[in-house]
PDB file of C-alpha atoms and ligand atoms in Angstrom:
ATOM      1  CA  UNK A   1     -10.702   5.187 -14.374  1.00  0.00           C
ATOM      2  CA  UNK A   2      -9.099   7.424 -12.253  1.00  0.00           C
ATOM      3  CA  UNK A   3      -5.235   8.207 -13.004  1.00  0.00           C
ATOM      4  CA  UNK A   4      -3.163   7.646 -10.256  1.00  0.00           C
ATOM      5  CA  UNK A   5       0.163   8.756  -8.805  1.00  0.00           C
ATOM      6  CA  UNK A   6       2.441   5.845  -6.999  1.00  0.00           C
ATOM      7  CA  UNK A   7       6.027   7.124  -5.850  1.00  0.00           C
ATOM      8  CA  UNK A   8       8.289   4.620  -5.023  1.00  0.00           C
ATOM      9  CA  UNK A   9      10.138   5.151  -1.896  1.00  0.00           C
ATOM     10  CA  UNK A  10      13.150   2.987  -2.886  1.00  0.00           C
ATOM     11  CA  UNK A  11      14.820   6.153  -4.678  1.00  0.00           C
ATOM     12  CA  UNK A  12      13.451   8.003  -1.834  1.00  0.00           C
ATOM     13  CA  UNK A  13      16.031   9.397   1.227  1.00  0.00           C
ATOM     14  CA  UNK A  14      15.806   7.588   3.973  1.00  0.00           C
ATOM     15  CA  UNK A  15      16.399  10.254   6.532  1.00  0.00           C
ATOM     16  CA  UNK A  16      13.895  12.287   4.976  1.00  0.00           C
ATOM     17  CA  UNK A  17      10.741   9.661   4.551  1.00  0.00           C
ATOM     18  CA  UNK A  18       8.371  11.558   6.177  1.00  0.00           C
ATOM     19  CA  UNK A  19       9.038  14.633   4.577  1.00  0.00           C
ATOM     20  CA  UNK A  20       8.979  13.103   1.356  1.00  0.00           C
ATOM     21  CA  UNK A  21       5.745  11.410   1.806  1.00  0.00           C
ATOM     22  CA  UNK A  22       3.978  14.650   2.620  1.00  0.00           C
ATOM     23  CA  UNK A  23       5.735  16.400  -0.163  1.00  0.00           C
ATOM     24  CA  UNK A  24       3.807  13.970  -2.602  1.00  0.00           C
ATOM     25  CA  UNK A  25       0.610  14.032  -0.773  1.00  0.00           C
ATOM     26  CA  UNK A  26       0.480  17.323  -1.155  1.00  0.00           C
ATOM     27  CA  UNK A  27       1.327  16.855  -4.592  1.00  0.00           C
ATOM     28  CA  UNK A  28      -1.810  14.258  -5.286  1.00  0.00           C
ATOM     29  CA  UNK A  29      -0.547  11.500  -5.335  1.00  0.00           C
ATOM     30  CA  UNK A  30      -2.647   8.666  -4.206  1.00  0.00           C
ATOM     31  CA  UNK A  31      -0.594   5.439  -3.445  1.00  0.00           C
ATOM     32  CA  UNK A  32       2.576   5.115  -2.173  1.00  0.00           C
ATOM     33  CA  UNK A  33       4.765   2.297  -3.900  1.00  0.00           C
ATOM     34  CA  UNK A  34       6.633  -0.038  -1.446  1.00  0.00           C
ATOM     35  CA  UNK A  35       8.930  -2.205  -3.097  1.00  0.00           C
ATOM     36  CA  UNK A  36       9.872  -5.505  -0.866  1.00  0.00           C
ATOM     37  CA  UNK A  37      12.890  -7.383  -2.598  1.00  0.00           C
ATOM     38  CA  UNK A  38      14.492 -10.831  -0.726  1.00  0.00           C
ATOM     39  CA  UNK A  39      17.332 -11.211  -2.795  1.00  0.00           C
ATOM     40  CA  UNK A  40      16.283 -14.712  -4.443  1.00  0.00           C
ATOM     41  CA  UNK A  41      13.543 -13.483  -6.720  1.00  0.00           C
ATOM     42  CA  UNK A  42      15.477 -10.698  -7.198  1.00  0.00           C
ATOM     43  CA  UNK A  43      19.211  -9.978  -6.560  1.00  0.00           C
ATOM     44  CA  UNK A  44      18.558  -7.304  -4.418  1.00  0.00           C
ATOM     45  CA  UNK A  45      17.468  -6.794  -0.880  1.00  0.00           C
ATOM     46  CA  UNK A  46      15.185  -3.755   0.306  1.00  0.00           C
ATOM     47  CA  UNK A  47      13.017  -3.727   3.721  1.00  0.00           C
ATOM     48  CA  UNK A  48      10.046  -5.789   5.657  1.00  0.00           C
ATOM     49  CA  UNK A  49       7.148  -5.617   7.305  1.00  0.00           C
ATOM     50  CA  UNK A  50       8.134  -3.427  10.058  1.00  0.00           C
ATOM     51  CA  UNK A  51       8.803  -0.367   7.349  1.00  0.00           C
ATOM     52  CA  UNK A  52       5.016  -0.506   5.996  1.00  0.00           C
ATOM     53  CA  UNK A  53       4.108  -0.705  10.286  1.00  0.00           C
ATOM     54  CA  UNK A  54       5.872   2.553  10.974  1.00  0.00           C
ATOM     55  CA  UNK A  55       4.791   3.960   7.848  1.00  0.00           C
ATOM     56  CA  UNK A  56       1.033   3.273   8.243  1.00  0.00           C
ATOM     57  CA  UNK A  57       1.568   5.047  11.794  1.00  0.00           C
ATOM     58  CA  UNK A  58       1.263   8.155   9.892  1.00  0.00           C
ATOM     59  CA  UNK A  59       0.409   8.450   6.728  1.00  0.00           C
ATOM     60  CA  UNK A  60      -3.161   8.099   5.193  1.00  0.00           C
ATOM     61  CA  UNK A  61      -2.018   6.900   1.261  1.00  0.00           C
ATOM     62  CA  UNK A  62      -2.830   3.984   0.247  1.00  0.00           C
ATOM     63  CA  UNK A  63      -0.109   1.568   0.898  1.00  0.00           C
ATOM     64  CA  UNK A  64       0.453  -0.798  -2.164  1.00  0.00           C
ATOM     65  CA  UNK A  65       3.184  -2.811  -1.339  1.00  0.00           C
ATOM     66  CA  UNK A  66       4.788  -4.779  -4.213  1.00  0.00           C
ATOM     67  CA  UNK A  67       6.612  -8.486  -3.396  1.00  0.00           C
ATOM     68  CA  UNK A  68       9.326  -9.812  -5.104  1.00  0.00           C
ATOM     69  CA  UNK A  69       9.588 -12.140  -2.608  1.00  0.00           C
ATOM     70  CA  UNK A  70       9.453 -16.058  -3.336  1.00  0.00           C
ATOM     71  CA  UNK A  71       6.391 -17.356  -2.096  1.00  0.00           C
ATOM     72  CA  UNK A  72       4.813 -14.568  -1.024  1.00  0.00           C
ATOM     73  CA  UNK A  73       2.111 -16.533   0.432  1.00  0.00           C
ATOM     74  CA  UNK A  74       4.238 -16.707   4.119  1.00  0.00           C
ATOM     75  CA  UNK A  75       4.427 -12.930   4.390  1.00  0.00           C
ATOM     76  CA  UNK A  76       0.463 -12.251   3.418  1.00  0.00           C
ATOM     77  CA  UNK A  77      -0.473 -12.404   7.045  1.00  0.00           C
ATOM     78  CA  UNK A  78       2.477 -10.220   8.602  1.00  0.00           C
ATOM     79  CA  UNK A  79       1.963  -7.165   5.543  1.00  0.00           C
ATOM     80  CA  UNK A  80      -1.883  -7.201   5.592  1.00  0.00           C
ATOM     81  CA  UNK A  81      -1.487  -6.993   9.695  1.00  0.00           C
ATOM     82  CA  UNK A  82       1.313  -4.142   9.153  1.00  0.00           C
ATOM     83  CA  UNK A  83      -1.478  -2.371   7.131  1.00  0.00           C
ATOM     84  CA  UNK A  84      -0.611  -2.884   3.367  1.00  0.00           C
ATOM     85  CA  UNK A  85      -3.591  -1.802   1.706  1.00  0.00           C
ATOM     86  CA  UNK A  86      -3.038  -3.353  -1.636  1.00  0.00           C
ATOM     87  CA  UNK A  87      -0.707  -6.471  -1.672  1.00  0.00           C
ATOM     88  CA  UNK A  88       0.990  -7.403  -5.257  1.00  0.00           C
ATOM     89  CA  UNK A  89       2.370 -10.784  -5.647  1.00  0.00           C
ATOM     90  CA  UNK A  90       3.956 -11.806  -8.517  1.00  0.00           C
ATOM     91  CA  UNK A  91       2.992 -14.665 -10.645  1.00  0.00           C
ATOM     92  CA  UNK A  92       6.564 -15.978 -11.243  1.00  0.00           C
ATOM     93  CA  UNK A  93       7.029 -16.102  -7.920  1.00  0.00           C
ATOM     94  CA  UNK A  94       4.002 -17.952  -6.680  1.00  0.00           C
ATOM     95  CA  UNK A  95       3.283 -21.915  -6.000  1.00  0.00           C
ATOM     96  CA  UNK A  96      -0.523 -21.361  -6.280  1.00  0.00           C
ATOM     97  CA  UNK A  97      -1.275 -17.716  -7.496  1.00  0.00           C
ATOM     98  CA  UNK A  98      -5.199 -18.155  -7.164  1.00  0.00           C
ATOM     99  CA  UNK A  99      -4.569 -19.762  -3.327  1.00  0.00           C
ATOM    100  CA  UNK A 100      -2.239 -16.340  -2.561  1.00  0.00           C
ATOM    101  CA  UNK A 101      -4.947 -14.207  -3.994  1.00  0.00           C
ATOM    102  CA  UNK A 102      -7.692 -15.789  -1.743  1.00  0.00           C
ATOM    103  CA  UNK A 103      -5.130 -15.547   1.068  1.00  0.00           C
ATOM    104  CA  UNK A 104      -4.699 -11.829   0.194  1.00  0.00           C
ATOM    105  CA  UNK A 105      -8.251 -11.575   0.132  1.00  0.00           C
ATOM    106  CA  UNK A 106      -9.256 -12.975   3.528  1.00  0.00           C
ATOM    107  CA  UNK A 107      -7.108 -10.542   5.251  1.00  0.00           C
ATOM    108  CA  UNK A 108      -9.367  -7.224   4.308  1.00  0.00           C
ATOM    109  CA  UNK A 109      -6.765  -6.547   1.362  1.00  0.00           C
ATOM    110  CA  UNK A 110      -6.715  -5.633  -2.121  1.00  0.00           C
ATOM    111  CA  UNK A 111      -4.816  -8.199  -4.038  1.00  0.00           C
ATOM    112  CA  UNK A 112      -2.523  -7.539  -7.193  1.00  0.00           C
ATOM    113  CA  UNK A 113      -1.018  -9.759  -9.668  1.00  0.00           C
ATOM    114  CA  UNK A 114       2.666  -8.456 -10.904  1.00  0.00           C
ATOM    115  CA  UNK A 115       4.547 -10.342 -14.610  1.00  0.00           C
ATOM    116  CA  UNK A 116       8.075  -9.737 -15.014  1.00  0.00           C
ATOM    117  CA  UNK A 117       8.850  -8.166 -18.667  1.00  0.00           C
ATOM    118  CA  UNK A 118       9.930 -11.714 -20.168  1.00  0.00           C
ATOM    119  CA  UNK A 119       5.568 -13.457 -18.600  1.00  0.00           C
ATOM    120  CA  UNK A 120       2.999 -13.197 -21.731  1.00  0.00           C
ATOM    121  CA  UNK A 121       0.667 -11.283 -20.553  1.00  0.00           C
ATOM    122  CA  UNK A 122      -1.761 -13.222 -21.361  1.00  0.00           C
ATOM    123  CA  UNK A 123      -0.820 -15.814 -18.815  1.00  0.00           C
ATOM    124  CA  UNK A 124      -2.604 -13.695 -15.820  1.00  0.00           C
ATOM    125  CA  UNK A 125      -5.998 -13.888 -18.060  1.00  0.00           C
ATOM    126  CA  UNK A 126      -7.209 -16.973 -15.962  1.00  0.00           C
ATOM    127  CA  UNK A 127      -6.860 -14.663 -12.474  1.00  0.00           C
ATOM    128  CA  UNK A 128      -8.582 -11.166 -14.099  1.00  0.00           C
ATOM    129  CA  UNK A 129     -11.640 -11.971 -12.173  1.00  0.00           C
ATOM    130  CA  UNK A 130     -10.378 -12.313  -8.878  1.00  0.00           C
ATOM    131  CA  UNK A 131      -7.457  -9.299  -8.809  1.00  0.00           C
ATOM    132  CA  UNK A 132      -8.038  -5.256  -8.109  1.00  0.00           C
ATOM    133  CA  UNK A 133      -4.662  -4.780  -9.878  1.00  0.00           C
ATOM    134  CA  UNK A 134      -2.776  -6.255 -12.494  1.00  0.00           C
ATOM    135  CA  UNK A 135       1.143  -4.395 -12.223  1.00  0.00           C
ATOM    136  CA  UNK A 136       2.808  -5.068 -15.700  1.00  0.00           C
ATOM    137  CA  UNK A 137       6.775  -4.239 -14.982  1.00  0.00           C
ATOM    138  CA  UNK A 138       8.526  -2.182 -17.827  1.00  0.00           C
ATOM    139  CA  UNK A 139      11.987  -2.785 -16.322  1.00  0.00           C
ATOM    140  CA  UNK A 140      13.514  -6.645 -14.981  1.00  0.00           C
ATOM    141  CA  UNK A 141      12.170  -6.123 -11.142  1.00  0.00           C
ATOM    142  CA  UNK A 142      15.341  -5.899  -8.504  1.00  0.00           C
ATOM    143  CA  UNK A 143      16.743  -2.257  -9.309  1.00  0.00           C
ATOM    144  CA  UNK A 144      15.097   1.427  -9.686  1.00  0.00           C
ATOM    145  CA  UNK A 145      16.472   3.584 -11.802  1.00  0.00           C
ATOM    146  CA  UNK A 146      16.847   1.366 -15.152  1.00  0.00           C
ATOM    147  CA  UNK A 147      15.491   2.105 -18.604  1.00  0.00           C
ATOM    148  CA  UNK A 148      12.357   1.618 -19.740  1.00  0.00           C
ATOM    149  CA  UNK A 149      11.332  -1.310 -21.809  1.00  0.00           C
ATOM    150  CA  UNK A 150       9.674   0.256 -24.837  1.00  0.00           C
ATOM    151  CA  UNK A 151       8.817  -3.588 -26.035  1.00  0.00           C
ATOM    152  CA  UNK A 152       6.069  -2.561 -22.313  1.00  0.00           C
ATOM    153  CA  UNK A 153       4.010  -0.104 -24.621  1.00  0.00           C
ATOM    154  CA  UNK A 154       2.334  -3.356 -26.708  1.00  0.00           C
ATOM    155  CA  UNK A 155       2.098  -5.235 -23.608  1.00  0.00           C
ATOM    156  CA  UNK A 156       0.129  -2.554 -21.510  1.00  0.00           C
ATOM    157  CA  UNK A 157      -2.425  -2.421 -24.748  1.00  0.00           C
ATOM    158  CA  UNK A 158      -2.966  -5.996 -24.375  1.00  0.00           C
ATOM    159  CA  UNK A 159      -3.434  -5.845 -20.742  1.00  0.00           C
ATOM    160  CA  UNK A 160      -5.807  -3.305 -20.898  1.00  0.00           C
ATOM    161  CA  UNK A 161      -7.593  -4.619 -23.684  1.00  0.00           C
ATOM    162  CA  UNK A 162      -8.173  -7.859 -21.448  1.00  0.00           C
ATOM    163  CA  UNK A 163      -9.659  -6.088 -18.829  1.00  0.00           C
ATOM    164  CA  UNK A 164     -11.927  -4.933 -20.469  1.00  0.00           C
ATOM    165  CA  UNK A 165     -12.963  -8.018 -22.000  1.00  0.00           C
ATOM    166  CA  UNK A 166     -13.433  -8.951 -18.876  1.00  0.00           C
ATOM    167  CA  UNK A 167     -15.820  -6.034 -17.790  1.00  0.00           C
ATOM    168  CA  UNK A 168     -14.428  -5.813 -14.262  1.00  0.00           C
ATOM    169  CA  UNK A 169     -12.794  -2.404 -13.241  1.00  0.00           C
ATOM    170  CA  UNK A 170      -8.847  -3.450 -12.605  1.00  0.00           C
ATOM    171  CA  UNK A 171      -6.606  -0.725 -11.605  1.00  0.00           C
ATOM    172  CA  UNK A 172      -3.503  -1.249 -14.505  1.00  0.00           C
ATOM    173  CA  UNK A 173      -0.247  -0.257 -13.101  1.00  0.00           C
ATOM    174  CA  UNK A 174       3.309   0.137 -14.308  1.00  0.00           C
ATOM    175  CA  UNK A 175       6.520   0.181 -13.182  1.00  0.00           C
ATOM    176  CA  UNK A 176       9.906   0.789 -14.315  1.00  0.00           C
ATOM    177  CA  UNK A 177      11.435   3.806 -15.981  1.00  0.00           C
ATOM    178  CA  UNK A 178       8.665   6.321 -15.983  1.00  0.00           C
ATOM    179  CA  UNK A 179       9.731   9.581 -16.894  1.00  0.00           C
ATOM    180  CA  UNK A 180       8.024  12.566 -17.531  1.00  0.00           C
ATOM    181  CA  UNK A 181       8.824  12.385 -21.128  1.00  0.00           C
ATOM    182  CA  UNK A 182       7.527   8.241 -21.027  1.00  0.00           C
ATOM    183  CA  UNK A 183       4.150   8.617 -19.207  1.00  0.00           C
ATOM    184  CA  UNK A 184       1.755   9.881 -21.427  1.00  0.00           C
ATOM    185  CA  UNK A 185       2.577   7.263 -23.646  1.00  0.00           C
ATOM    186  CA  UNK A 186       1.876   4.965 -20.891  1.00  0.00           C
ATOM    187  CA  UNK A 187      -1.182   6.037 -19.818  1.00  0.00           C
ATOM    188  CA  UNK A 188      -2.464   6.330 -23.428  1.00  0.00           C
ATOM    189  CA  UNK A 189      -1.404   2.810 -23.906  1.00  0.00           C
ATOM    190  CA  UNK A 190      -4.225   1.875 -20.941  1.00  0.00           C
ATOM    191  CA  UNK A 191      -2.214   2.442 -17.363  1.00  0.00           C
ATOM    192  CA  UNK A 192      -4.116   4.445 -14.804  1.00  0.00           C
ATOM    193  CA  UNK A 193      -1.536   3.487 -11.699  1.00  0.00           C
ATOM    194  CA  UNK A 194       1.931   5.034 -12.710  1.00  0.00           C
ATOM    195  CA  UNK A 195       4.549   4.198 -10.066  1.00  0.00           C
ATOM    196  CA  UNK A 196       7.939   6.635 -10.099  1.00  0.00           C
ATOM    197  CA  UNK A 197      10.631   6.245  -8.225  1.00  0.00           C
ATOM    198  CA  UNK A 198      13.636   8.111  -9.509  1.00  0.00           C
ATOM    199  CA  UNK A 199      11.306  10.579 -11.488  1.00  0.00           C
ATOM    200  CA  UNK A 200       9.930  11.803  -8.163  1.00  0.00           C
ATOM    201  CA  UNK A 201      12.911  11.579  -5.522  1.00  0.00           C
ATOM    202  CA  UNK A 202      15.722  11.888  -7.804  1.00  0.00           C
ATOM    203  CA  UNK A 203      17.025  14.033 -11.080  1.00  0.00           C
ATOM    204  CA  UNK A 204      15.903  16.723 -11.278  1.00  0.00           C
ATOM    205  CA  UNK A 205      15.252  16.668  -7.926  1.00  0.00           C
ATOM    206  CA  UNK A 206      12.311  15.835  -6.129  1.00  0.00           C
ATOM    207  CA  UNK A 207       8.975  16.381  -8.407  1.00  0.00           C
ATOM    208  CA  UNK A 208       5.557  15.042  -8.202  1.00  0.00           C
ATOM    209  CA  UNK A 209       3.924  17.835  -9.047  1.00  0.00           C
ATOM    210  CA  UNK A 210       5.327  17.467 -12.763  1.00  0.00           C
ATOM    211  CA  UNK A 211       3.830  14.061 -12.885  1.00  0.00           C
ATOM    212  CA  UNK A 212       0.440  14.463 -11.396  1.00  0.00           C
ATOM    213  CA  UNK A 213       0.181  17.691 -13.090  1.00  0.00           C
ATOM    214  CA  UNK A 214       0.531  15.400 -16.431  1.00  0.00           C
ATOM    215  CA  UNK A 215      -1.718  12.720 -14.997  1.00  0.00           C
ATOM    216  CA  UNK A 216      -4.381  15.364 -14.471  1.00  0.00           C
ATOM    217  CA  UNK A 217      -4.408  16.462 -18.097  1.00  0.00           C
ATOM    218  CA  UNK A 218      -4.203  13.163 -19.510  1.00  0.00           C
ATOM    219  CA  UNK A 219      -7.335  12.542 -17.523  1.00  0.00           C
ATOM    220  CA  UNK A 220      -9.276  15.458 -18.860  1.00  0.00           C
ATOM    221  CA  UNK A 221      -8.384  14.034 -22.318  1.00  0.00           C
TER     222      UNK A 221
HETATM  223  C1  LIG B   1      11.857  -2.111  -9.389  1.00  0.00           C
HETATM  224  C2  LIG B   1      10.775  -1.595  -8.488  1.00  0.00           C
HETATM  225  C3  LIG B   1      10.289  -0.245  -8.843  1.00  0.00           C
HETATM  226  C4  LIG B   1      11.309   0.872  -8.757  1.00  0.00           C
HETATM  227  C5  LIG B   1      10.971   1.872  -9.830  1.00  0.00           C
HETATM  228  O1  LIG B   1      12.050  -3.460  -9.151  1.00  0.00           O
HETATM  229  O2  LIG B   1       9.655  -2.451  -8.533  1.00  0.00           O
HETATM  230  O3  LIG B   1       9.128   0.103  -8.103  1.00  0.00           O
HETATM  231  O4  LIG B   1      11.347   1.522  -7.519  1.00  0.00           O
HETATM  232  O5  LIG B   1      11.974   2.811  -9.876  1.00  0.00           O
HETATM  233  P1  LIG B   1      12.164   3.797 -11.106  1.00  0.00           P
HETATM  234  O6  LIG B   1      10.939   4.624 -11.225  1.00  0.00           O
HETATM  235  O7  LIG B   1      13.367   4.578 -10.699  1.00  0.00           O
HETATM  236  O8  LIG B   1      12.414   2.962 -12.331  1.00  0.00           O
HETATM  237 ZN1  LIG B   2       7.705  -1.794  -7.624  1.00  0.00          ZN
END
């Protein structure tokens, strides 16, 4: 599978988004991360649908927008419509998971399934046939910045090793903490989908080409 590049734009400037996003187009990267937080599943708040809307006006990534929303079922319709591209969900956060995957489905969109660090992993193995992305978070969801959770390593392996068990082609993606010194590790563990936030827009100052560069040679083998 094909190793990906997802910046975050939550440790992106604001003032600067559109600059940004072509800096890391240039760069390779293929998705661009877009964290939505409601401050009940996790403590913080971030932005909506109308971001993704004026964000799809212009740019051509794919847009794989991540909810840590409660019940992300009610918002399905207004992100797919805004022109999300991929649409996580988590499964913490979900009444019926396999009901907001359909729902995800029906609107043209990819659907992704998203466990906090604390969800056995093997608790998504009953949905693996009917997700495009399984997003296993190496940091508590809510903040960018934080430490990796090196306890992630074992639990990407497993993920991995139940996709392909399950002999569909599932985009694995991580998030939390990824570092230039981190991802290799991570993608040898069985990610393809790294998402960076601070490691692209912040110290040492914005760098994608770092990353994909690493990406690309991890790739090659
Ligand atoms: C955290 C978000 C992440 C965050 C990652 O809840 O889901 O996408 O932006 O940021 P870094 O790469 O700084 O850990
Ligand atoms: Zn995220």
């Amino acid at each position: 599978m094909e190793n990906i590049l997802a910046p975050s734009i939550l440790a992106a400037d604001i003032m600067r988004l559109g600059e940004q996003i072509r800096e890391i187009t240039d760069a390779g990267a293929k998705y661009l991360h877009i964290d939505v937080m409601d401050g009940t599943f996790v403590p913080s708040l971030s932005y909506g649908v109308c971001v993704v809307e004026s964000i799809r006006k212009s740019c051509g990534l794919v847009l794989d927008v991540h909810l840590m929303i409660v019940e992300p079922i009610r918002y399905v319709e207004a992100f797919a419509k805004a022109g999300a591209d991929i649409i996580t969900v988590h499964l913490e956060a979900c009444v019926d998971v396999g009901e907001t995957i359909a729902q995800i489905h029906r609107l043209g969109c990819r659907a992704g399934l998203s466990i906090k660090p604390g969800t056995p992993v093997e608790e998504v193995g009953r949905y693996l046939g009917q997700i495009e992305l399984l997003l296993v978070m190496s940091v508590e969801p809510g903040f960018g910045g934080q430490k990796f959770f090196p306890e992630s390593i074992e639990r990407i392996q497993t993920a991995r090793r139940m996709i392909g068990q399950g002999g569909r082609d599932i985009d694995l993606e991580v998030d939390g903490g990824i570092t230039q010194e981190n991802v290799r590790e991570v993608l040898r563990a069985g990610a393809n989908v790294i998402v960076a936030g601070s490691a692209v827009f912040r110290d040492p100052g914005p760098d994608s080409r770092a990353l994909m560069e690493i990406l690309r040679k991890e790739q090659e083998g």
